[in-house]
XYZ file of N, CA and C in Angstrom:
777
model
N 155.504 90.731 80.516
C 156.579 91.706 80.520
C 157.699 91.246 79.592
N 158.437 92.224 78.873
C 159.509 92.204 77.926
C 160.758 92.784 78.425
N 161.791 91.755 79.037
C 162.970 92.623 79.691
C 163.715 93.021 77.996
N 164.498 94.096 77.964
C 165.642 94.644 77.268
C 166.361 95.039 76.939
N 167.604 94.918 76.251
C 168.373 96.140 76.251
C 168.284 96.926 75.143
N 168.511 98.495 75.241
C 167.710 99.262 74.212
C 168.703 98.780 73.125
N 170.235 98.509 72.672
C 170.628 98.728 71.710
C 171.830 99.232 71.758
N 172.339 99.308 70.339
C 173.261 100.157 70.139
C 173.239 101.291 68.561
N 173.779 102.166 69.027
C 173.867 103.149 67.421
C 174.756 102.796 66.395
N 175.893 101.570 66.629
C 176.622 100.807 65.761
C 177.981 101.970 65.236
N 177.396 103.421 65.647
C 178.471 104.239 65.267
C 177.982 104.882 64.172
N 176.870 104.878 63.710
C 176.263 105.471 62.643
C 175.212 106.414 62.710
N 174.250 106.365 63.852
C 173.217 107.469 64.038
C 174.047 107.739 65.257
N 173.297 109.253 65.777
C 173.460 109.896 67.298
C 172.391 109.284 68.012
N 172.249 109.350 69.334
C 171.932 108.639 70.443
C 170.674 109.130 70.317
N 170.496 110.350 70.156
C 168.869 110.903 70.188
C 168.208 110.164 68.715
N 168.876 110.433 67.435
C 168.127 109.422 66.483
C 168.049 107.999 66.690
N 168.835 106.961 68.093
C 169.306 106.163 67.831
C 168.097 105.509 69.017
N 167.478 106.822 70.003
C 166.379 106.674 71.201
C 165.201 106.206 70.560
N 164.923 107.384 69.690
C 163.664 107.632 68.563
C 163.326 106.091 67.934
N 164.626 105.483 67.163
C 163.982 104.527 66.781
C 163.470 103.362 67.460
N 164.486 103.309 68.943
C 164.073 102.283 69.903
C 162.616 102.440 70.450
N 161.993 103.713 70.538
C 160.627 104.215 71.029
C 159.537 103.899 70.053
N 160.240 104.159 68.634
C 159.491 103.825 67.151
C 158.804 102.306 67.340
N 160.306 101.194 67.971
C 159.808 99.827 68.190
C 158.871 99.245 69.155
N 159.494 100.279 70.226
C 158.415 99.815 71.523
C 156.808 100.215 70.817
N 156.868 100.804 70.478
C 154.861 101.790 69.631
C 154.681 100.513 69.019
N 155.284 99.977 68.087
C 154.726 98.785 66.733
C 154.408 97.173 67.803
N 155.350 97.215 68.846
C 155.166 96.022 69.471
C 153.795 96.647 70.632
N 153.361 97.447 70.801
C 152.184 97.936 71.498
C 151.300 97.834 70.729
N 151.614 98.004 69.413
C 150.467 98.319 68.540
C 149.650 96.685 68.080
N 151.040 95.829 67.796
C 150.518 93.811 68.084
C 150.016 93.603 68.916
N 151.078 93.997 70.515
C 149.828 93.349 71.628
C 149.711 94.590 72.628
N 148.703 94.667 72.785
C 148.082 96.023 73.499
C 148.564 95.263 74.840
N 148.863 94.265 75.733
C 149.162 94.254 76.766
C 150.199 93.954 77.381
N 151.177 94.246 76.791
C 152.538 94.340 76.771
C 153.333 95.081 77.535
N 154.386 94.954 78.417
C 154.879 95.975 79.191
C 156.528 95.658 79.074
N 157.284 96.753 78.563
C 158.279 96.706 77.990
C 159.367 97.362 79.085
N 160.323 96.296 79.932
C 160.990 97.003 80.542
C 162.611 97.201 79.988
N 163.307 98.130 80.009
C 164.140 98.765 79.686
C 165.002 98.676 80.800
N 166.266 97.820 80.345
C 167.210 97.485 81.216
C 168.316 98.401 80.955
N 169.133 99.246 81.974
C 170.416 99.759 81.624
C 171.450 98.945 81.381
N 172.360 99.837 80.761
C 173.472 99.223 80.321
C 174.562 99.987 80.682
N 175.595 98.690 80.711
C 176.956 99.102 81.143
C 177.841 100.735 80.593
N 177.299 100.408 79.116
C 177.850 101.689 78.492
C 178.903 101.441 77.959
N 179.110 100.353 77.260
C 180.625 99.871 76.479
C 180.136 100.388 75.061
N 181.097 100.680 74.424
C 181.305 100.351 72.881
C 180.180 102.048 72.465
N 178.861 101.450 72.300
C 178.369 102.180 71.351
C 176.882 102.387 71.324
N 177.007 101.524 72.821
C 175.464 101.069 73.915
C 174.426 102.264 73.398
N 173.674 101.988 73.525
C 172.344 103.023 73.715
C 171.585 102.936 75.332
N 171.058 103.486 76.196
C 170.647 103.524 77.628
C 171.540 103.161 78.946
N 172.740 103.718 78.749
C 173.995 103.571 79.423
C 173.657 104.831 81.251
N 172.280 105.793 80.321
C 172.521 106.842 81.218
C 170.631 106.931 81.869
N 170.095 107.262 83.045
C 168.624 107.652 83.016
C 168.808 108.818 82.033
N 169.080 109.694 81.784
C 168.485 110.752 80.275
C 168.094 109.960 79.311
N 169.260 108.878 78.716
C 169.207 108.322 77.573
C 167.696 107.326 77.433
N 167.463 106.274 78.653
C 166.440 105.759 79.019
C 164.940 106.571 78.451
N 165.056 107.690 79.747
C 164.004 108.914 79.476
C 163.795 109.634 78.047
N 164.888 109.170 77.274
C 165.049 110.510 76.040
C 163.785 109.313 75.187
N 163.922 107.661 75.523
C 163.501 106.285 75.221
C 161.932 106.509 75.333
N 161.453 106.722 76.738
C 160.379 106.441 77.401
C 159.509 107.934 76.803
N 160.349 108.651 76.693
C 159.051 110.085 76.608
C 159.036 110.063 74.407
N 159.523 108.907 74.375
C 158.771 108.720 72.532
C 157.826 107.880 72.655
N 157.855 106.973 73.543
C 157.092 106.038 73.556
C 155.706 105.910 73.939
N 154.519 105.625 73.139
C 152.963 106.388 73.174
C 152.464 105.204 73.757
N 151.620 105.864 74.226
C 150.627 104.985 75.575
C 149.544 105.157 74.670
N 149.198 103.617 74.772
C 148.092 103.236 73.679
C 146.623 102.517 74.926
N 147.160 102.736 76.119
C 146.050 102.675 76.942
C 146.094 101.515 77.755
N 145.596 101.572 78.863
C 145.570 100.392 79.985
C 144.555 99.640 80.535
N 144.319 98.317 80.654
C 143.515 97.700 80.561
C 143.278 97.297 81.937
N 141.297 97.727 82.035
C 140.697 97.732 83.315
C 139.212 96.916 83.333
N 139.394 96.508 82.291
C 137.923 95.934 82.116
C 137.412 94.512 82.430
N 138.518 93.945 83.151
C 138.652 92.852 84.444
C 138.786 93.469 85.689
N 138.447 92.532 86.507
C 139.549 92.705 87.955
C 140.669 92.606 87.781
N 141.474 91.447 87.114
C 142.798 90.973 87.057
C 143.602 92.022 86.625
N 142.473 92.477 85.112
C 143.775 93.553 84.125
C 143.721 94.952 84.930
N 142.576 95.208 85.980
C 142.404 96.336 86.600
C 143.547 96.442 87.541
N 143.789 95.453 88.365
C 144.633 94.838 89.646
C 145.921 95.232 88.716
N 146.121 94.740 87.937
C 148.040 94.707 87.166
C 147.547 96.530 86.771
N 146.902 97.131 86.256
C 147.010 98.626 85.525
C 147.438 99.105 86.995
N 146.461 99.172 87.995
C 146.967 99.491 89.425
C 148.266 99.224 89.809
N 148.330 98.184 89.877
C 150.030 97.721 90.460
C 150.662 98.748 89.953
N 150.487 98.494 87.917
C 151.571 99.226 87.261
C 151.964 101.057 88.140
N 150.746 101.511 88.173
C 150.235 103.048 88.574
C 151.161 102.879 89.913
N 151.112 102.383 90.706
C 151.600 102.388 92.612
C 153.444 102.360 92.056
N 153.418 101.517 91.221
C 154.891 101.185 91.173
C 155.561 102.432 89.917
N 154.605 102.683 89.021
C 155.940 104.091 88.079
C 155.512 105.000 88.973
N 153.977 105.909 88.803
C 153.640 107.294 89.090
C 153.808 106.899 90.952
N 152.814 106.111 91.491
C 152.594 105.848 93.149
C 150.934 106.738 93.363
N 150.482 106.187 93.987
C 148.736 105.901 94.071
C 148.958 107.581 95.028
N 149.964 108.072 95.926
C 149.998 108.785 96.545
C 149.955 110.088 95.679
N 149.617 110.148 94.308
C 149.939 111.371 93.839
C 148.695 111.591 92.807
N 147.782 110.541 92.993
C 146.620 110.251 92.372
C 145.357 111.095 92.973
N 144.803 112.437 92.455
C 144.572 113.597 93.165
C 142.964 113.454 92.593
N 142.837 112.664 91.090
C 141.415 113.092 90.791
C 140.983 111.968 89.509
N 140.254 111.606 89.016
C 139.531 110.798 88.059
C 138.504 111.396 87.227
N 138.961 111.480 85.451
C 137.997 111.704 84.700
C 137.148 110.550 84.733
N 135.874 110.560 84.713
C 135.385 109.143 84.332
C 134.889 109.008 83.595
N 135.290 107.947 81.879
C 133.838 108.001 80.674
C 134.472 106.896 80.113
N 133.251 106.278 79.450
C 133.050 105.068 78.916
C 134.070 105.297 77.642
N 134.633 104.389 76.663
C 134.998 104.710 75.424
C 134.238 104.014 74.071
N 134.158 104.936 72.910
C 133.167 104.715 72.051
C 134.549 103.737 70.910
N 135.713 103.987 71.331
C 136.986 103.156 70.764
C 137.153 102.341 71.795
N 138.055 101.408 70.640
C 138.780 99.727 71.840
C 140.244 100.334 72.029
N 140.534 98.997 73.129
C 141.495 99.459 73.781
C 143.059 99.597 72.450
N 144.116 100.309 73.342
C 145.317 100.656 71.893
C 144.796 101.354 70.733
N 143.079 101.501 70.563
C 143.093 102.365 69.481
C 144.022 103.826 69.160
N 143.972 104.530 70.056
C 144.605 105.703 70.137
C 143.784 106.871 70.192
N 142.206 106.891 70.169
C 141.471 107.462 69.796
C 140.543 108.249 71.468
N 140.765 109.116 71.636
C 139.834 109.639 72.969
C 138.323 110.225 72.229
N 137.340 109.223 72.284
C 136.272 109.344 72.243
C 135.108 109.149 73.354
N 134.693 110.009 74.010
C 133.741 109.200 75.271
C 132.532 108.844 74.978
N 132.045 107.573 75.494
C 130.866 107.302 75.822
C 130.517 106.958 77.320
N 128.642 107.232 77.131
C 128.531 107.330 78.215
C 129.044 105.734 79.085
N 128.664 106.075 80.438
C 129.091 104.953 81.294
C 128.281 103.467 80.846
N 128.869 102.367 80.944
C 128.155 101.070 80.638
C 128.356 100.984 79.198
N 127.902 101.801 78.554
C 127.803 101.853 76.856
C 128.932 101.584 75.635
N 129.773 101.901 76.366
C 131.271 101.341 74.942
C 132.406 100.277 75.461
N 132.908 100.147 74.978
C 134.256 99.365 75.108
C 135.038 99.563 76.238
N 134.535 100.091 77.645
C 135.343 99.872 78.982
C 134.797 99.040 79.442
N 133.331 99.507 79.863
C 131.882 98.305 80.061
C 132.011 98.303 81.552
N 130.756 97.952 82.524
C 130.861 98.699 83.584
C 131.463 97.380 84.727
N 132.016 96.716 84.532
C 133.082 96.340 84.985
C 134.413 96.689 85.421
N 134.843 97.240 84.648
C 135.524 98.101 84.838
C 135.326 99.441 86.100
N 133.883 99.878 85.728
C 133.481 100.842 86.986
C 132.828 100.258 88.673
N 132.585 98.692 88.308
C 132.550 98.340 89.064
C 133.918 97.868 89.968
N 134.885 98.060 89.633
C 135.917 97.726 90.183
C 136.620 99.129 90.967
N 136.401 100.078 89.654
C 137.044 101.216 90.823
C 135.791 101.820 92.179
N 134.441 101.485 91.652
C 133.899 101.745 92.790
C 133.892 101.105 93.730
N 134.863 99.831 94.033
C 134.895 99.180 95.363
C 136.338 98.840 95.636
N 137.081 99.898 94.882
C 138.801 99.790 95.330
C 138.581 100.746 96.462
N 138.978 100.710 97.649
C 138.942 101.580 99.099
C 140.127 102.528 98.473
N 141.103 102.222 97.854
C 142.313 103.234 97.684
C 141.629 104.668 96.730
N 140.468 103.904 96.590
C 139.435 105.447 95.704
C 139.076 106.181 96.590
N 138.589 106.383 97.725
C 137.707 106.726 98.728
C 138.455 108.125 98.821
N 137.414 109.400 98.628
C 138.145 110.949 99.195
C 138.768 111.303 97.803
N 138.689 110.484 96.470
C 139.426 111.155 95.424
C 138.240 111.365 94.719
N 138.059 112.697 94.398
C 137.178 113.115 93.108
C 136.822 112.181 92.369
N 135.618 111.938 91.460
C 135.397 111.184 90.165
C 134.751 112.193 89.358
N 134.914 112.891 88.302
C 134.687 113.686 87.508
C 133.886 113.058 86.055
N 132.412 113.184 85.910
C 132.589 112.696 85.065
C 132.516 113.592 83.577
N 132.972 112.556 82.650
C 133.857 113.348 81.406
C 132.834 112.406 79.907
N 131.443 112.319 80.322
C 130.639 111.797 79.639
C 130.019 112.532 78.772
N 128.843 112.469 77.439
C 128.169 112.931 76.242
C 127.302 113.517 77.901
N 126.757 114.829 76.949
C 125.859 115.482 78.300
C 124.248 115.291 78.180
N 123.680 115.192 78.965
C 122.190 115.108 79.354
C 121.786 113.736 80.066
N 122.785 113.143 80.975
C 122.255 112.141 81.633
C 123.406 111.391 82.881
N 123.923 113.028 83.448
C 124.539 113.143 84.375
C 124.450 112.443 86.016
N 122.801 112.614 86.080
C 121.860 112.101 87.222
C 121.997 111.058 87.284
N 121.793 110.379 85.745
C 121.646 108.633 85.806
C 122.696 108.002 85.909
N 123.694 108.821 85.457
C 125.220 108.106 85.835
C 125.620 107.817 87.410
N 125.296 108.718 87.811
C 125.498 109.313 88.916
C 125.215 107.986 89.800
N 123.501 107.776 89.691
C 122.740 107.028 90.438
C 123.702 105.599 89.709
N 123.788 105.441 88.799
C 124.920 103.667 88.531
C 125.613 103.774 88.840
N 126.583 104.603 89.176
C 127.995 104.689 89.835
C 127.549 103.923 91.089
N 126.690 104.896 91.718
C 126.917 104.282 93.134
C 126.190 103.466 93.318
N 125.025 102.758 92.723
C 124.497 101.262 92.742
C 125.579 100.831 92.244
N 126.703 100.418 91.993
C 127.688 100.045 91.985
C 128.877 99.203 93.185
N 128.293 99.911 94.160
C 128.988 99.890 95.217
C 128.618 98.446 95.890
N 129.481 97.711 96.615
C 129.202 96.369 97.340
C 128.438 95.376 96.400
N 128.825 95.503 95.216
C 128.331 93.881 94.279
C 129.421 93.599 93.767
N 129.469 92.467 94.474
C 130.940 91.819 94.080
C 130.781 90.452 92.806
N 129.616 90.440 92.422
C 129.524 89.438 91.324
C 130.014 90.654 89.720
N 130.810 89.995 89.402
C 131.450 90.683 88.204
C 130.392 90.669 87.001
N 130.785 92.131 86.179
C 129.748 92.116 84.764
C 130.619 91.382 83.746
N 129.687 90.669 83.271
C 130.821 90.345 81.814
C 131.359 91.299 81.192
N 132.944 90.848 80.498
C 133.299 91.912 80.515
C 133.191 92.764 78.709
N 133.629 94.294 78.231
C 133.004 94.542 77.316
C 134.033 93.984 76.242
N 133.019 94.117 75.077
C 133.758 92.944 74.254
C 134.535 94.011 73.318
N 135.841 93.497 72.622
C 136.756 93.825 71.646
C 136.188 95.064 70.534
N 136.309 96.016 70.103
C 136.102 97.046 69.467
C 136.131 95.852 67.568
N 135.637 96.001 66.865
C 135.605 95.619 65.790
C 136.498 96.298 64.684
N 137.070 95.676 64.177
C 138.279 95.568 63.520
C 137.648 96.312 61.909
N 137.976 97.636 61.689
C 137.644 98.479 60.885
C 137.427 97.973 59.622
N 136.752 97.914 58.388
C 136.898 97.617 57.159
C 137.428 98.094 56.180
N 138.559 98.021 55.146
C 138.696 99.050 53.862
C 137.823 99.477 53.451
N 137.384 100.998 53.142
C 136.452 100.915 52.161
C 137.440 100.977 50.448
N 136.095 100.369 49.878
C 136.853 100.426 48.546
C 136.576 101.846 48.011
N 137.359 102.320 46.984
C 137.780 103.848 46.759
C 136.199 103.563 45.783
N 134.919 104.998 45.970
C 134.452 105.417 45.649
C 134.879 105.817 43.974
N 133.628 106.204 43.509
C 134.200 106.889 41.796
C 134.729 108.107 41.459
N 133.615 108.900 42.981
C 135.048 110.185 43.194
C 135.887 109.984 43.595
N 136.516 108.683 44.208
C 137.750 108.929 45.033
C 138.258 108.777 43.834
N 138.286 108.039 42.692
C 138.932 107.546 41.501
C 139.274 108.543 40.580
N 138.074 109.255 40.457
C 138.235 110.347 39.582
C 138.972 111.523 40.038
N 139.124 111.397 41.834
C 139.955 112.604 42.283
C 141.401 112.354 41.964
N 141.832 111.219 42.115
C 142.734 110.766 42.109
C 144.005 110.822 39.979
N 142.991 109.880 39.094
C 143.275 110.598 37.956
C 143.137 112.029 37.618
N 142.294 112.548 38.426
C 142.739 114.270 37.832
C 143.897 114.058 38.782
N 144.446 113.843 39.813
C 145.579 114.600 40.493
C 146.980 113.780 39.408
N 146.637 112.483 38.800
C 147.941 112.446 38.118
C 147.924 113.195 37.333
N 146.709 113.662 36.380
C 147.068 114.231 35.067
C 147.374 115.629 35.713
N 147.517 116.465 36.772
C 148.210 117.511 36.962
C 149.737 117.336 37.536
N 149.638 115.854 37.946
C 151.465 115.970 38.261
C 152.383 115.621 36.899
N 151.278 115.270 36.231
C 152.191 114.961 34.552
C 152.269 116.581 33.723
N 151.298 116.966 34.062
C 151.550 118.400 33.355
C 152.560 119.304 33.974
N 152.954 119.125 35.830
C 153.592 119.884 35.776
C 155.150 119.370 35.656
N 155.043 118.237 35.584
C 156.299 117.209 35.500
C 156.696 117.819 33.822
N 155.776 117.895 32.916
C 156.114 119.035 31.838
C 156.496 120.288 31.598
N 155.751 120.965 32.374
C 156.535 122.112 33.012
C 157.712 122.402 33.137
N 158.081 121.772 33.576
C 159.614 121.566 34.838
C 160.690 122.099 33.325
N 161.433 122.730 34.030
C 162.432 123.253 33.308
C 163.236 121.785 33.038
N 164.018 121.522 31.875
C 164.875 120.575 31.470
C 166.473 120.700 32.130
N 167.023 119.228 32.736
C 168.609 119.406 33.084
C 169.389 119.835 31.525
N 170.276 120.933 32.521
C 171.041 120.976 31.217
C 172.137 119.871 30.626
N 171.800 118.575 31.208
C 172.326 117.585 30.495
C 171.546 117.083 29.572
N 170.317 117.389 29.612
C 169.249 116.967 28.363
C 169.891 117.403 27.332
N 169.819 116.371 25.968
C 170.332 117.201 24.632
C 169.424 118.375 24.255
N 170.118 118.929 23.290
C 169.169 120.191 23.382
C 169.075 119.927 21.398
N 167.749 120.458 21.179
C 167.500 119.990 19.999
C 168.097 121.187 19.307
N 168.049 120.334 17.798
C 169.286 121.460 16.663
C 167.992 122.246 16.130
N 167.944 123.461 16.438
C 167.151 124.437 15.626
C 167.095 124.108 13.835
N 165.411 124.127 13.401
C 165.688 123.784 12.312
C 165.534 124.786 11.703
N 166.481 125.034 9.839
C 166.620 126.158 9.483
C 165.145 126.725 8.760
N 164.550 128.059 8.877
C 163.191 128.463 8.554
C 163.384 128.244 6.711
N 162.103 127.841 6.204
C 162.127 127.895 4.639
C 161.741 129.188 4.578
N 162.527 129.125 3.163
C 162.148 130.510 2.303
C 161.725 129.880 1.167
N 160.407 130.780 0.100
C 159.700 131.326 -0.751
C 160.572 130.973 -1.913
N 161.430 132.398 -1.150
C 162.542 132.929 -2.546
C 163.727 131.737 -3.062
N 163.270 131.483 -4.249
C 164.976 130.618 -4.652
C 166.196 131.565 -4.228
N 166.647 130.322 -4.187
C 168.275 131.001 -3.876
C 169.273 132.017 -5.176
N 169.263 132.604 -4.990
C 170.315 133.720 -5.466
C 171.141 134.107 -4.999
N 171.957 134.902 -5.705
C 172.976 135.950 -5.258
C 173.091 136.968 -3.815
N 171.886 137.148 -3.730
C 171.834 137.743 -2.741
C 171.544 137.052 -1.299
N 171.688 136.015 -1.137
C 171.275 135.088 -0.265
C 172.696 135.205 0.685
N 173.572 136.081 0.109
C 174.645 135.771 0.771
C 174.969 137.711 1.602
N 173.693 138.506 1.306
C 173.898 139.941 1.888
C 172.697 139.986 2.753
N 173.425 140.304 3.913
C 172.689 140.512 5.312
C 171.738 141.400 5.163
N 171.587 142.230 4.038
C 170.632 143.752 3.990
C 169.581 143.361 3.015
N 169.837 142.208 2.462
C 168.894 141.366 1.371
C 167.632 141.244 2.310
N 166.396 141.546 2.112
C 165.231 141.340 2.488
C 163.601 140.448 1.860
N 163.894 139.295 1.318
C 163.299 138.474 0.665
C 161.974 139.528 0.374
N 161.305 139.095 -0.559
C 159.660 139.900 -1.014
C 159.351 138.828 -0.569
N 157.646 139.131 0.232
C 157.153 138.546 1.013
C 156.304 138.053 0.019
N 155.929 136.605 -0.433
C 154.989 135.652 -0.656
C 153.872 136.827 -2.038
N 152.804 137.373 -0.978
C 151.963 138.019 -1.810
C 151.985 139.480 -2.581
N 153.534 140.002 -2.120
C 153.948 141.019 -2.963
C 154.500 140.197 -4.288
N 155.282 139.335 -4.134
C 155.733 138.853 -5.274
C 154.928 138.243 -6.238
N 153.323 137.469 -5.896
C 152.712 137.087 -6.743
C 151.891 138.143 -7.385
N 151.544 139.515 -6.639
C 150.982 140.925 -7.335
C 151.870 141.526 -8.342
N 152.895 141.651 -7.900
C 154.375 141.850 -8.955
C 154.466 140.840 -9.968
N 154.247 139.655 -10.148
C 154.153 138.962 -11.075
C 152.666 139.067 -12.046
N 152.014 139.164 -11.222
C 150.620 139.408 -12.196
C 150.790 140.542 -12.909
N 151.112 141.899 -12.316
C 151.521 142.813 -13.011
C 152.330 142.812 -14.567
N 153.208 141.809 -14.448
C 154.117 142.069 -15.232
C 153.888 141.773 -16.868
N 152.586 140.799 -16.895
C 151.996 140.767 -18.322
C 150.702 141.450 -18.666
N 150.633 142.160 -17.691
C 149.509 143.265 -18.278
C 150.138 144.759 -18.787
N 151.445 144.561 -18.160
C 152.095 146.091 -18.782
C 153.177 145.666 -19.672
N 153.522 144.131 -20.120
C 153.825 144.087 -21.553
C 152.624 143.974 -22.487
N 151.551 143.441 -22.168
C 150.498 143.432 -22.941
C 150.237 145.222 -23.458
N 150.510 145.559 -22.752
C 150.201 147.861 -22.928
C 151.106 148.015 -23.578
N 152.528 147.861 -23.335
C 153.380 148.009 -24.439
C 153.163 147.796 -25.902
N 152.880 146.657 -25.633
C 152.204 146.064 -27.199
C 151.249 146.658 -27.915
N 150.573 147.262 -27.429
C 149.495 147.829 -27.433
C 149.957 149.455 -28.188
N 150.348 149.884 -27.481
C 151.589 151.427 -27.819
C 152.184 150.989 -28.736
N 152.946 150.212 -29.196
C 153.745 149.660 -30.358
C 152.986 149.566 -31.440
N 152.147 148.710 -31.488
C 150.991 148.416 -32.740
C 150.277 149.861 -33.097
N 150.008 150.977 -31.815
C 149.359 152.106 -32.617
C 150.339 152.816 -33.033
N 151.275 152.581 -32.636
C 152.739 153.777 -33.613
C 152.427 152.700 -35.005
């Protein structure tokens, strides 16, 4: 057990952001040691306290995720019990899903397997089938379907063997996988679309803005370069107009010599 006091907001967050993060801590220290039990001491309520009030406590306790309770001893079964009699009370304990888990304990994961078969291990079921405080409460079971009968029949061969099963062993500690060639290739296409639209993106108008450059013209400069109604000859009129112009002095010449 971990006695504590939740804290204080220092005067900078509100009490509800200030709960959240204390609940944030209790999860990460559950998440190191799965058997941990974190009690939450009130406080006087000076200054700038955090859990001065039961709301504030409660606002504490209902962030805080239950990563699961450990039954797969007698001992850790005996303390999960205690825990149960002493928050909720055994008197309000009306019914029991019962199924094996195909996850370890603190995973976070509700997966069932059948009875005996995963990470509770029937130790665990051997213990609640010879707690007397069970007797008259439902057991429901909440197992993979087609072998209801056989559960059934181990449950209650269960009953009066007091030599303990070993108990089930630790869930195995997941591996990275390394990123695949699609994962790789999914991944460079997704930059080269956040770069394109990162191009996209309209410019701050603190960006300089570039100096328009002035368009060339064809035409040398003249006189008229300075009248708005001036309309340059376009490129291939002017070189037809120029070809023209020594074939109809050549005709002239031509008219001249026959006079």
């Amino acid at each position: 057990m971990l006695n504590i006091h939740p804290g204080s907001t220092k005067g900078k967050i509100s009490i509800a952001e200030s709960c959240k993060v204390i609940a944030d801590a209790i999860n990460e220290a559950h998440s190191q040691v799965a058997d941990v039990s974190v009690i939450l001491e009130i406080t006087a309520g000076g200054g700038n306290a955090v859990g001065k009030t039961f709301e504030e406590l409660k606002m504490i306790i209902d962030g805080v995720t239950n990563t699961g309770y450990d039954i797969r001893t007698q001992e850790a079964y005996d303390a999960t019990m205690a825990q149960f009699e002493e928050v909720v009370g055994l008197k309000y304990l009306k019914a029991i899903h019962l199924n094996d888990s195909k996850a370890g304990l603190g995973s976070k994961v509700d997966r069932h397997e059948n009875i005996g078969k995963g990470y509770v291990g029937l130790e665990a079921f051997r213990c609640l089938m010879n707690d007397d405080r069970m007797n008259g409460i439902p057991l429901v079971l909440e197992t993979p379907e087609g072998s209801y009968r056989e559960e059934v029949k181990l449950l209650y061969s269960l009953e009066g063997k007091t030599e303990p099963y070993p108990p089930a062993p630790d869930a195995p500690e997941k591996e990275k996988k390394k990123p695949t060639k699609k994962a790789t290739a999914t991944k460079r296409k997704k930059k080269e679309s956040e770069s394109e639209e990162d191009e996209q993106k309209p410019k701050s108008p603190s960006a300089k803005k570039a100096t328009p450059r002035r368009a060339k013209t064809t035409n040398p400069k003249s006189e008229y370069d300075d009248d708005d109604d001036f309309q340059p000859i376009p490129k291939k009129r002017r070189l037809a107009k120029r070809t023209k112009k020594p074939a109809a002095r050549a005709k002239e010449e031509e008219e001249d010599s026959d006079t």
